[in-house]
Structure formats: C-alpha cells, structure tokens
C-alpha cells in the first residue's frame, strides 16, 4: 500500500496529513462502499421485514418509525462531535455502528421460525427486532451525515472539487445500481428455490461488509482541523429564523410536503410485495427505472434552475409531484393484458410474465423519478445554501429530526386509513389518492418561498431513491457536477451527505 495512505496517527494533523490525491481516492472508495450498502442493503430492509412476518401496515412503518427514533437520538451528535474534537473519528465511528446494525438485522430470521408461514403477519418478535436494528441504523447514519458534510469541505482542495464530486457521484451511481441489481436477482433466484431468508441474510451481510470498507476508507482520510472544531450550537428556533429573511415558510412547506408524501410512501412496498405479489425481479426493475429517471433529468433541471431561478424550479417540481401517487389508483385498468417472455438466469431459465399493469407502473416510476429530481434539486438549492459551515452540523441535525417527524406523521395517517379499511386492495388505492390530495393542499405555502437565482447550478441527485423522495430522505446526497466554476461548487458541497431523506430513499419505499 502506498505510503501516502498510511493510517494517520494521533500526532499533529499537519505533520501526518495525507496528500490531497490520497484523500480523494479514499473518499471515492468510501462512496463506493456506501453505495453498495444502499443498493444491496438499505433498499431491502422493508422487503426483509415483510419476509419475516411483518403485516402490510407494520412493514410500511418499518420505513419511518425507526427513522424517527434514530433522528431523535442523533440530536446529541453536535455536542458529542465537539467533545470528541474530531469530525473524522465521529463519522467513521457512526459508519462502523451502521455496519453493526446491518449485522444485527439477519438475527430476525432466527427469531421468526413462524415467518416461513406466509399467513403470519403483524408485529412478531422478529419484526420488533428489525425495528430496533433499523433504529440503530438510522441513528448512526443521520448522526454522521451533518459532520461529514462539514468535514469534507476542509480536505478537498477547491481547485479539484468539480472533477472530484463528478467522479464521486458516477462511482456512487454505478455501485448503487450494481448492489441493487445483485440483491434483486439474488432474491428472485432464492424465492424460486425456497431460500429466500438465507438470501436476505447474505445480502445484508454483504451490505455490512461494504459499509466496513467505507469506514476504513474514511479513516485513511486526513483531518486538517482536528482538535479545532468550531461548530456552533444553534437553538432549534433558528432552523426557522435563519430562513426568515428569504421566506421562513419554506421550511414549513418542505415539512408539510413530507407529511403528504409519507401518507402513501411507506406503503408502496407492502402493496407491491404483499398485495400484488410481484417478483423481486419486477420490483428491481421498477425501482431501477425511478433512479434512471432521476439521473437523466437532473442535468436538465440544473439548467432550468440556472436560467429561471430555484423558486420557479420548486414550483415545477412541487406541482409535478402532486398527481404521481394518484397514478397508481388506475393501475388495475391495465391488469388484463399479459405476455409471457422466457429469460435466463444463472442456473435456470424462467418464464417472465409481463402484464399491462407492470408496464404502466414502470412508466409511472420513470415519470416519478423525473419529477422528484426537480423538487429535490430546488429544495437543496433554496434551503441548504443559506446555512453557514460552522452552523451546519447543528442545523442539519435539527432538520433531520423535523423531517423524520413529518414522515412519521404522514405514515400514521396512511396506517390509520389502512387499518380502517382492513388493509384491503381498495385501502391501498385510497391511500395513494389521499396522498395526492394532501400534496395539492401544500401548494399555497409556495407563494412565500424565497426567490433565489444562481449563476451556475450543479445538478444534484441521490444515489438511489426508493422512496417518494429518496431519503429516504434519509439518504446522504450525492452530487453530479457539470462545468461549474470552483467558486460555485460549494452550493453542491453543502448538499452532500446531509443525512436527510429528501424524500424517502428514504429511502425503503417505491418512488412515487
């Protein structure tokens, strides 16, 4: 291993600092490990809960309740970072803790021998264990995001930020798709061979290994300001007051939209897997198309923001995402059309049943990815640009909690509708339509949003979004940068790894 990559010791940071090239390579390796974890691990947490016995409602809540618990615990992280005196050690520690959470998840299989019976549903011991492990997962992920966002600005030279973030994003996207496709194909094969739960165990262990690699890569990086943490503790009221001069209702709009989105967001997975009974292969294709839509659309939306302003882009995205959930309501109209196509997997040849409903949902997913790309980019440009670096760790920690709370409120509304209608097929369609109605009700708040105009706008996208807004909101944000002057790249840099689900990549939900 090159000497430049020697693990820094406890000596003076200036004396042991790695070269910028070593930091860049290590950060790209971190992005690769993180993205594999998201693709093959985080994406499949809710399907795993359904496989070990969670009911339709309980499975959906697995995407939001643990996140709120984790977001509440991470409110302590700014204080702990200041006491530790090191962003690098805090972020790496959170990453290793997240790997431990992934290692704990498969233990639910041994707690749920009854889960092999598909009639078992609700909150068995295995599902409670998944909730606890997922809480640890989100606590560690949300705790490390804001600190990473503050730290990375100090180690990447401004002159190379454009090329660095562009390369980092391409690496993340490639590894996320690789992990996601590998997990989907493995589960599809395993289900046909009665090895579904062992396959889930294997992909979660693979995700944990990838996260450990990510943590090691973080430790290889330098920290020029170690011991000189200047993060300021910020009162929670300042989260709203800090944007007041530009339109304080922006934060309220973002939270209101999050509530509306999460009425349906957590329940797309239970609808597809439990109610519709689709294969993991079809599930993988649906999620992948939403991601493709985001990747293809973000450069275009970046140019729109540059020419028309971030507020106009927010109007475009905010209006466009309103009907997306309601598109699912009419999916039954296309179920009568079916075709059978043979395809080959390693070791077997199968007949792939393609229905009109499946093709229709794929189109909806592609449209969903395109529209959410506009909303998420506008939100990041308008909100996070105003946060000073010294306030960022504290402010983003508060926002993580508010966002998670909004997600839980929305998911409880959806859960109430499902419970009242006995988790029937009609109940799911009602939830989808209700989400669009609530999204429409948030439009009036946009009139008071700030009007920001930027000279250059770097397109921003999450590595993979399987939620109405991939965050699973909950997910750190990756950046794609096209020909942007170095002095303007900080806009994108501030959007990095916020630990927020600008939706719901949320992360474990189908984007819609």
Coordinates of C-alpha atoms in Angstrom, one line a residue:
X1 CA 0.0 0.0 0.0
X2 CA 1.4 3.4 -0.9
X3 CA 3.0 5.4 2.0
X4 CA 0.6 8.2 1.3
X5 CA -2.2 6.0 2.5
X6 CA -0.7 5.2 5.9
X7 CA -3.3 5.5 8.6
X8 CA -2.9 8.9 10.4
X9 CA -1.6 8.6 14.0
X10 CA -2.5 10.8 17.0
X11 CA 0.3 13.2 16.2
X12 CA -0.1 16.7 14.8
X13 CA -2.6 16.7 12.0
X14 CA -0.4 18.9 9.9
X15 CA 2.5 16.5 10.2
X16 CA 0.6 13.4 9.2
X17 CA -1.9 14.8 6.7
X18 CA -2.3 12.7 3.6
X19 CA -1.8 14.1 0.2
X20 CA -4.9 15.5 -1.5
X21 CA -4.7 12.7 -4.0
X22 CA -4.8 10.1 -1.2
X23 CA -7.8 11.9 0.4
X24 CA -9.6 11.9 -3.0
X25 CA -9.0 8.2 -3.6
X26 CA -10.1 7.3 -0.1
X27 CA -13.3 9.4 -0.4
X28 CA -14.2 7.7 -3.7
X29 CA -13.7 4.3 -2.1
X30 CA -16.0 5.5 0.8
X31 CA -18.6 6.4 -1.8
X32 CA -18.3 3.0 -3.5
X33 CA -18.7 1.1 -0.2
X34 CA -21.6 3.4 0.9
X35 CA -23.4 3.0 -2.4
X36 CA -23.1 -0.8 -2.4
X37 CA -24.6 -0.8 1.1
X38 CA -27.5 1.4 0.0
X39 CA -28.2 -0.7 -3.1
X40 CA -28.0 -4.2 -1.6
X41 CA -28.9 -3.4 2.0
X42 CA -30.9 -0.4 2.9
X43 CA -33.1 -0.8 -0.2
X44 CA -34.3 -4.2 1.0
X45 CA -34.9 -3.5 4.7
X46 CA -38.7 -3.2 4.3
X47 CA -38.9 -6.2 2.0
X48 CA -36.9 -8.1 4.6
X49 CA -39.4 -7.1 7.3
X50 CA -42.3 -8.4 5.1
X51 CA -40.4 -11.6 4.5
X52 CA -40.0 -12.4 8.2
X53 CA -43.6 -11.8 9.1
X54 CA -44.5 -8.1 9.2
X55 CA -48.0 -7.2 8.2
X56 CA -48.7 -4.7 5.5
X57 CA -49.0 -1.8 7.8
X58 CA -46.2 -2.9 10.1
X59 CA -43.9 -3.4 7.1
X60 CA -44.6 0.1 5.9
X61 CA -44.0 1.7 9.3
X62 CA -40.6 0.0 9.3
X63 CA -39.5 2.7 6.9
X64 CA -40.5 5.6 9.2
X65 CA -40.8 4.7 12.9
X66 CA -37.1 3.6 13.3
X67 CA -36.0 6.7 11.4
X68 CA -37.8 9.0 13.9
X69 CA -36.3 7.1 16.8
X70 CA -32.8 7.4 15.2
X71 CA -33.3 11.1 14.4
X72 CA -34.3 11.8 18.0
X73 CA -31.2 10.1 19.3
X74 CA -28.9 11.9 16.8
X75 CA -29.9 15.3 18.3
X76 CA -27.0 14.7 20.7
X77 CA -24.4 14.3 17.9
X78 CA -23.3 18.0 17.6
X79 CA -22.4 18.0 21.4
X80 CA -20.6 14.7 21.0
X81 CA -18.6 15.9 18.0
X82 CA -17.4 18.9 19.9
X83 CA -16.4 16.8 22.9
X84 CA -14.6 14.3 20.7
X85 CA -12.9 17.1 18.8
X86 CA -12.8 15.2 15.5
X87 CA -15.2 15.0 12.6
X88 CA -13.3 12.2 11.1
X89 CA -13.4 9.9 14.1
X90 CA -17.1 10.7 14.7
X91 CA -18.1 10.0 11.2
X92 CA -16.0 6.8 11.0
X93 CA -17.5 5.6 14.3
X94 CA -21.0 6.2 13.0
X95 CA -20.2 4.2 9.9
X96 CA -18.9 1.2 11.8
X97 CA -22.0 1.4 14.1
X98 CA -24.2 1.3 11.0
X99 CA -22.4 -1.8 9.8
X100 CA -23.1 -3.4 13.2
X101 CA -26.8 -2.6 12.7
X102 CA -26.8 -4.4 9.4
X103 CA -25.1 -7.4 11.0
X104 CA -27.9 -7.4 13.6
X105 CA -30.7 -7.4 11.1
X106 CA -30.3 -11.1 10.0
X107 CA -30.8 -12.3 13.6
X108 CA -34.5 -11.6 13.0
X109 CA -34.5 -14.8 10.9
X110 CA -33.8 -16.9 14.0
X111 CA -36.4 -15.1 16.0
X112 CA -39.1 -15.9 13.4
X113 CA -39.3 -19.6 12.5
X114 CA -43.0 -18.9 12.2
X115 CA -42.3 -16.3 9.4
X116 CA -41.9 -19.1 6.9
X117 CA -45.7 -19.3 7.2
X118 CA -47.0 -16.6 4.8
X119 CA -50.1 -16.2 6.9
X120 CA -48.3 -14.8 9.9
X121 CA -48.4 -11.0 10.0
X122 CA -48.4 -8.1 12.4
X123 CA -45.6 -7.4 15.0
X124 CA -44.0 -10.8 15.8
X125 CA -40.7 -10.7 17.8
X126 CA -38.7 -10.8 14.5
X127 CA -40.3 -7.5 13.3
X128 CA -39.7 -5.8 16.7
X129 CA -36.0 -6.8 16.4
X130 CA -35.9 -5.3 12.9
X131 CA -37.3 -2.1 14.3
X132 CA -34.6 -2.0 16.9
X133 CA -31.8 -2.7 14.5
X134 CA -33.2 -0.2 12.0
X135 CA -33.3 2.4 14.7
X136 CA -29.6 1.9 15.3
X137 CA -29.0 2.0 11.6
X138 CA -30.7 5.4 11.2
X139 CA -29.2 6.9 14.3
X140 CA -25.7 6.2 13.1
X141 CA -26.5 7.3 9.5
X142 CA -28.2 10.5 10.5
X143 CA -25.6 11.3 13.1
X144 CA -22.6 11.0 10.7
X145 CA -24.1 12.9 7.8
X146 CA -24.0 16.5 9.0
X147 CA -20.5 16.1 10.5
X148 CA -19.3 14.6 7.2
X149 CA -20.7 17.5 5.3
X150 CA -18.8 19.9 7.4
X151 CA -15.5 17.9 7.3
X152 CA -15.3 17.2 3.6
X153 CA -15.1 20.9 2.8
X154 CA -11.8 21.1 4.7
X155 CA -9.9 18.3 2.9
X156 CA -10.9 18.6 -0.8
X157 CA -8.9 21.4 -2.5
X158 CA -11.2 24.0 -4.2
X159 CA -9.4 23.6 -7.5
X160 CA -10.3 20.0 -7.9
X161 CA -13.8 20.0 -6.3
X162 CA -15.7 20.0 -9.6
X163 CA -13.9 16.9 -11.0
X164 CA -13.8 15.2 -7.7
X165 CA -17.5 15.4 -6.9
X166 CA -18.4 14.4 -10.5
X167 CA -16.2 11.3 -10.3
X168 CA -17.5 10.5 -6.8
X169 CA -21.1 10.7 -8.0
X170 CA -20.5 8.5 -11.0
X171 CA -18.8 5.9 -8.8
X172 CA -21.7 6.0 -6.3
X173 CA -24.3 5.6 -9.0
X174 CA -22.5 2.7 -10.6
X175 CA -22.0 0.8 -7.3
X176 CA -25.6 1.5 -6.1
X177 CA -27.0 0.0 -9.3
X178 CA -24.6 -2.9 -9.1
X179 CA -25.6 -3.6 -5.5
X180 CA -29.3 -3.1 -6.1
X181 CA -29.4 -5.4 -9.2
X182 CA -27.3 -8.0 -7.5
X183 CA -29.7 -8.1 -4.5
X184 CA -32.8 -8.2 -6.7
X185 CA -31.5 -11.1 -8.8
X186 CA -30.3 -13.0 -5.7
X187 CA -33.7 -12.7 -4.1
X188 CA -35.6 -13.6 -7.3
X189 CA -33.5 -16.8 -7.6
X190 CA -33.7 -17.6 -3.9
X191 CA -37.5 -17.3 -3.8
X192 CA -37.8 -19.8 -6.6
X193 CA -35.6 -22.2 -4.7
X194 CA -37.1 -21.8 -1.2
X195 CA -34.0 -20.0 0.0
X196 CA -35.5 -16.5 0.5
X197 CA -34.5 -15.9 4.1
X198 CA -30.9 -17.2 3.7
X199 CA -30.6 -14.9 0.7
X200 CA -31.8 -11.9 2.7
X201 CA -29.2 -12.9 5.3
X202 CA -26.4 -13.0 2.6
X203 CA -27.3 -9.6 1.1
X204 CA -27.5 -7.9 4.5
X205 CA -24.1 -9.3 5.5
X206 CA -22.7 -8.1 2.1
X207 CA -24.1 -4.6 2.9
X208 CA -22.4 -4.7 6.3
X209 CA -19.1 -5.7 4.7
X210 CA -19.4 -2.8 2.2
X211 CA -20.0 -0.3 5.0
X212 CA -17.0 -1.6 6.9
X213 CA -14.9 -0.9 3.8
X214 CA -16.4 2.6 3.7
X215 CA -15.4 3.2 7.3
X216 CA -11.8 2.1 6.7
X217 CA -11.7 4.5 3.7
X218 CA -12.9 7.3 6.0
X219 CA -10.1 6.6 8.5
X220 CA -7.5 6.8 5.7
X221 CA -8.5 10.4 5.1
X222 CA -6.9 13.4 6.8
X223 CA -8.4 16.0 9.1
X224 CA -6.6 19.3 9.0
X225 CA -8.8 20.9 11.6
X226 CA -8.8 18.1 14.1
X227 CA -9.0 19.4 17.7
X228 CA -10.2 22.8 16.3
X229 CA -13.9 22.2 16.0
X230 CA -15.7 25.5 15.5
X231 CA -19.2 24.1 15.1
X232 CA -21.6 26.4 16.9
X233 CA -24.6 25.0 18.9
X234 CA -27.6 26.6 17.3
X235 CA -31.0 26.9 19.1
X236 CA -33.7 24.9 17.3
X237 CA -35.8 28.0 16.7
X238 CA -33.0 29.3 14.4
X239 CA -33.8 26.5 12.0
X240 CA -36.8 28.6 11.0
X241 CA -35.5 32.0 11.8
X242 CA -32.4 31.5 9.6
X243 CA -34.6 31.5 6.5
X244 CA -37.0 34.1 7.6
X245 CA -35.3 36.9 5.6
X246 CA -35.7 34.8 2.5
X247 CA -39.1 33.4 3.3
X248 CA -39.4 31.5 6.5
X249 CA -42.4 29.4 5.3
X250 CA -40.0 27.4 3.0
X251 CA -39.2 25.1 5.9
X252 CA -42.9 24.7 6.7
X253 CA -43.6 23.9 3.1
X254 CA -40.9 21.2 3.0
X255 CA -42.2 19.6 6.1
X256 CA -45.8 19.8 5.0
X257 CA -45.0 18.2 1.7
X258 CA -43.1 15.5 3.6
X259 CA -46.2 14.7 5.6
X260 CA -48.3 14.5 2.4
X261 CA -45.8 12.3 0.6
X262 CA -45.4 9.8 3.5
X263 CA -49.2 9.1 3.6
X264 CA -48.5 6.8 0.7
X265 CA -44.7 6.4 0.5
X266 CA -44.1 3.7 3.1
X267 CA -46.9 1.5 1.7
X268 CA -45.8 1.1 -1.9
X269 CA -43.6 -1.9 -0.9
X270 CA -46.3 -3.7 1.0
X271 CA -48.7 -3.0 -1.8
X272 CA -46.4 -4.5 -4.5
X273 CA -44.9 -7.4 -2.5
X274 CA -47.9 -8.4 -0.3
X275 CA -51.0 -7.2 -2.1
X276 CA -49.9 -7.6 -5.7
X277 CA -47.4 -10.4 -5.1
X278 CA -44.8 -9.2 -7.7
X279 CA -41.5 -10.9 -8.0
X280 CA -38.3 -9.4 -6.7
X281 CA -37.1 -9.2 -10.3
X282 CA -40.0 -7.0 -11.2
X283 CA -39.5 -5.0 -8.0
X284 CA -35.9 -4.4 -9.0
X285 CA -36.9 -3.1 -12.5
X286 CA -39.5 -0.7 -11.1
X287 CA -37.1 0.8 -8.6
X288 CA -34.3 1.0 -11.1
X289 CA -36.5 2.9 -13.6
X290 CA -37.2 5.6 -10.9
X291 CA -33.5 6.0 -10.4
X292 CA -32.8 6.2 -14.1
X293 CA -35.4 8.9 -14.4
X294 CA -33.6 11.0 -11.8
X295 CA -30.1 10.5 -13.3
X296 CA -31.3 11.5 -16.7
X297 CA -33.4 14.5 -15.6
X298 CA -31.1 16.2 -13.0
X299 CA -28.7 17.9 -15.6
X300 CA -31.8 19.3 -17.4
X301 CA -33.3 20.6 -14.1
X302 CA -30.0 22.1 -13.2
X303 CA -30.1 24.2 -16.4
X304 CA -33.7 25.2 -15.6
X305 CA -32.7 26.4 -12.2
X306 CA -29.8 28.4 -13.6
X307 CA -32.0 30.2 -16.2
X308 CA -35.3 30.5 -14.3
X309 CA -34.3 30.5 -10.7
X310 CA -34.6 28.0 -7.9
X311 CA -38.1 29.1 -6.8
X312 CA -39.5 28.5 -10.3
X313 CA -37.9 25.1 -10.3
X314 CA -39.5 24.4 -6.9
X315 CA -42.9 25.4 -8.4
X316 CA -42.3 23.0 -11.3
X317 CA -41.3 20.1 -9.0
X318 CA -43.9 20.9 -6.3
X319 CA -46.7 20.8 -8.9
X320 CA -45.4 17.9 -10.9
X321 CA -45.2 15.5 -7.9
X322 CA -48.8 16.1 -6.9
X323 CA -50.5 13.6 -9.2
X324 CA -47.8 11.0 -9.2
X325 CA -49.1 8.9 -6.3
X326 CA -52.7 9.0 -7.7
X327 CA -51.4 7.5 -11.0
X328 CA -51.3 4.2 -9.1
X329 CA -55.0 4.3 -8.4
X330 CA -55.9 3.3 -12.0
X331 CA -53.1 0.7 -12.4
X332 CA -55.8 -2.1 -12.2
X333 CA -57.2 -1.0 -15.5
X334 CA -54.2 -2.5 -17.3
X335 CA -54.1 -5.8 -15.4
X336 CA -56.0 -7.8 -18.1
X337 CA -53.1 -7.6 -20.6
X338 CA -50.4 -10.2 -20.1
X339 CA -47.5 -11.6 -22.1
X340 CA -45.0 -14.4 -21.3
X341 CA -41.4 -14.0 -22.2
X342 CA -38.6 -16.5 -21.4
X343 CA -35.4 -15.2 -19.8
X344 CA -32.3 -16.9 -18.5
X345 CA -30.7 -16.5 -15.0
X346 CA -27.6 -18.3 -13.8
X347 CA -28.5 -21.9 -13.5
X348 CA -32.1 -21.6 -14.7
X349 CA -34.5 -20.5 -17.4
X350 CA -37.8 -18.9 -16.4
X351 CA -40.9 -17.5 -18.0
X352 CA -41.3 -13.8 -17.3
X353 CA -45.0 -12.8 -17.1
X354 CA -45.3 -9.2 -18.2
X355 CA -48.6 -7.6 -17.5
X356 CA -50.0 -4.3 -18.8
X357 CA -50.2 -3.2 -15.1
X358 CA -46.5 -3.8 -14.7
X359 CA -45.6 -1.8 -17.8
X360 CA -47.9 1.0 -16.7
X361 CA -46.3 1.2 -13.2
X362 CA -42.8 1.2 -14.9
X363 CA -43.8 4.3 -16.9
X364 CA -45.2 5.9 -13.7
X365 CA -41.9 5.1 -11.9
X366 CA -39.9 6.8 -14.7
X367 CA -42.1 9.9 -14.6
X368 CA -41.8 9.9 -10.8
X369 CA -38.0 9.9 -10.9
X370 CA -38.0 12.8 -13.4
X371 CA -40.4 14.9 -11.3
X372 CA -38.8 14.2 -8.0
X373 CA -35.4 15.2 -9.4
X374 CA -36.8 18.8 -10.0
X375 CA -38.3 19.0 -6.5
X376 CA -35.2 17.7 -4.7
X377 CA -32.8 19.9 -6.5
X378 CA -34.8 23.0 -5.9
X379 CA -35.2 22.2 -2.2
X380 CA -31.5 21.7 -1.7
X381 CA -30.5 24.9 -3.6
X382 CA -33.1 27.0 -1.7
X383 CA -32.7 25.7 1.8
X384 CA -29.1 24.5 2.4
X385 CA -27.3 27.3 0.6
X386 CA -28.2 29.6 3.5
X387 CA -26.5 27.5 6.2
X388 CA -23.0 28.7 7.3
X389 CA -20.4 26.0 7.6
X390 CA -20.0 26.5 11.4
X391 CA -23.7 26.1 11.9
X392 CA -24.2 23.2 9.5
X393 CA -23.7 20.3 11.9
X394 CA -26.2 21.6 14.4
X395 CA -28.8 23.0 12.0
X396 CA -28.9 19.8 9.8
X397 CA -29.2 17.7 13.0
X398 CA -32.4 19.6 13.9
X399 CA -33.7 19.4 10.4
X400 CA -33.1 15.6 10.3
X401 CA -35.4 15.3 13.3
X402 CA -38.1 17.6 11.9
X403 CA -38.1 15.7 8.6
X404 CA -38.3 12.3 10.3
X405 CA -41.2 13.5 12.5
X406 CA -43.0 14.7 9.4
X407 CA -42.5 11.3 7.8
X408 CA -43.9 9.5 10.8
X409 CA -47.0 11.8 11.0
X410 CA -47.7 11.1 7.3
X411 CA -47.2 7.4 7.7
X412 CA -49.6 7.3 10.7
X413 CA -52.3 8.9 8.6
X414 CA -51.8 6.2 5.9
X415 CA -51.7 3.5 8.6
X416 CA -55.0 4.7 10.0
X417 CA -56.7 4.5 6.6
X418 CA -55.3 1.0 6.0
X419 CA -56.5 -0.1 9.5
X420 CA -60.0 1.3 9.0
X421 CA -60.3 -0.5 5.6
X422 CA -58.7 -3.7 6.9
X423 CA -55.6 -3.5 4.6
X424 CA -57.7 -4.3 1.6
X425 CA -56.7 -3.6 -2.0
X426 CA -59.1 -0.6 -2.1
X427 CA -57.4 0.7 1.1
X428 CA -54.1 1.0 -0.7
X429 CA -55.6 2.8 -3.6
X430 CA -57.3 5.2 -1.2
X431 CA -54.1 6.0 0.5
X432 CA -52.4 6.7 -2.9
X433 CA -55.2 9.1 -3.9
X434 CA -55.3 10.7 -0.4
X435 CA -51.5 11.5 -0.7
X436 CA -52.1 13.4 -3.9
X437 CA -54.9 15.4 -2.3
X438 CA -52.7 16.4 0.7
X439 CA -49.8 17.3 -1.7
X440 CA -52.2 19.7 -3.5
X441 CA -53.1 21.4 -0.2
X442 CA -49.4 22.4 0.3
X443 CA -49.2 24.5 -2.9
X444 CA -50.4 27.7 -1.3
X445 CA -47.4 27.8 1.0
X446 CA -45.1 28.1 -2.0
X447 CA -46.2 31.7 -2.6
X448 CA -44.0 32.8 0.4
X449 CA -40.9 30.7 -0.6
X450 CA -37.7 32.7 -1.2
X451 CA -36.7 33.6 -4.7
X452 CA -33.1 32.6 -5.2
X453 CA -31.2 33.0 -8.5
X454 CA -27.9 31.2 -9.0
X455 CA -25.3 31.9 -11.7
X456 CA -24.3 28.2 -12.0
X457 CA -26.3 25.2 -10.7
X458 CA -24.7 21.8 -10.3
X459 CA -27.2 19.1 -10.8
X460 CA -27.8 17.1 -7.6
X461 CA -29.1 13.6 -7.3
X462 CA -29.4 10.9 -4.7
X463 CA -27.6 7.6 -5.4
X464 CA -30.8 5.6 -5.3
X465 CA -34.2 6.5 -4.2
X466 CA -36.7 4.0 -3.3
X467 CA -39.0 6.3 -1.6
X468 CA -41.2 9.1 -2.7
X469 CA -38.2 11.2 -2.2
X470 CA -35.2 9.2 -1.7
X471 CA -34.1 9.8 1.9
X472 CA -35.4 8.1 2.3
X473 CA -34.7 11.4 2.8
X474 CA -33.0 9.6 4.8
X475 CA -30.1 9.2 2.5
X476 CA -27.0 11.2 2.1
X477 CA -27.0 13.3 -1.1
X478 CA -24.5 12.7 -3.9
X479 CA -23.6 15.4 -6.3
X480 CA -23.3 15.4 -10.1
X481 CA -21.4 18.4 -11.3
X482 CA -21.2 19.7 -14.8
X483 CA -18.9 22.6 -15.9
X484 CA -19.2 24.6 -12.7
X485 CA -16.6 27.2 -11.7
X486 CA -14.8 26.1 -8.5
X487 CA -16.1 29.1 -6.5
X488 CA -19.7 28.0 -7.2
X489 CA -19.2 24.3 -6.3
X490 CA -19.8 24.9 -2.7
X491 CA -23.5 25.0 -3.4
X492 CA -23.4 21.3 -4.2
X493 CA -20.9 20.6 -1.5
X494 CA -23.4 21.9 1.1
X495 CA -25.9 19.4 -0.2
X496 CA -23.5 16.4 0.4
X497 CA -24.3 13.7 2.9
X498 CA -26.9 15.7 4.8
X499 CA -28.2 12.6 6.4
X500 CA -31.6 13.8 5.3
X501 CA -34.1 11.9 3.2
X502 CA -35.2 14.4 0.8
X503 CA -38.0 12.1 0.5
X504 CA -37.8 8.8 1.3
X505 CA -34.9 6.8 -0.3
X506 CA -35.8 7.2 2.1
X507 CA -35.0 5.6 1.4
X508 CA -37.3 1.6 1.6
X509 CA -40.3 2.8 -0.4
X510 CA -41.1 2.8 -4.1
X511 CA -40.5 6.3 -5.5
X512 CA -43.9 7.9 -6.3

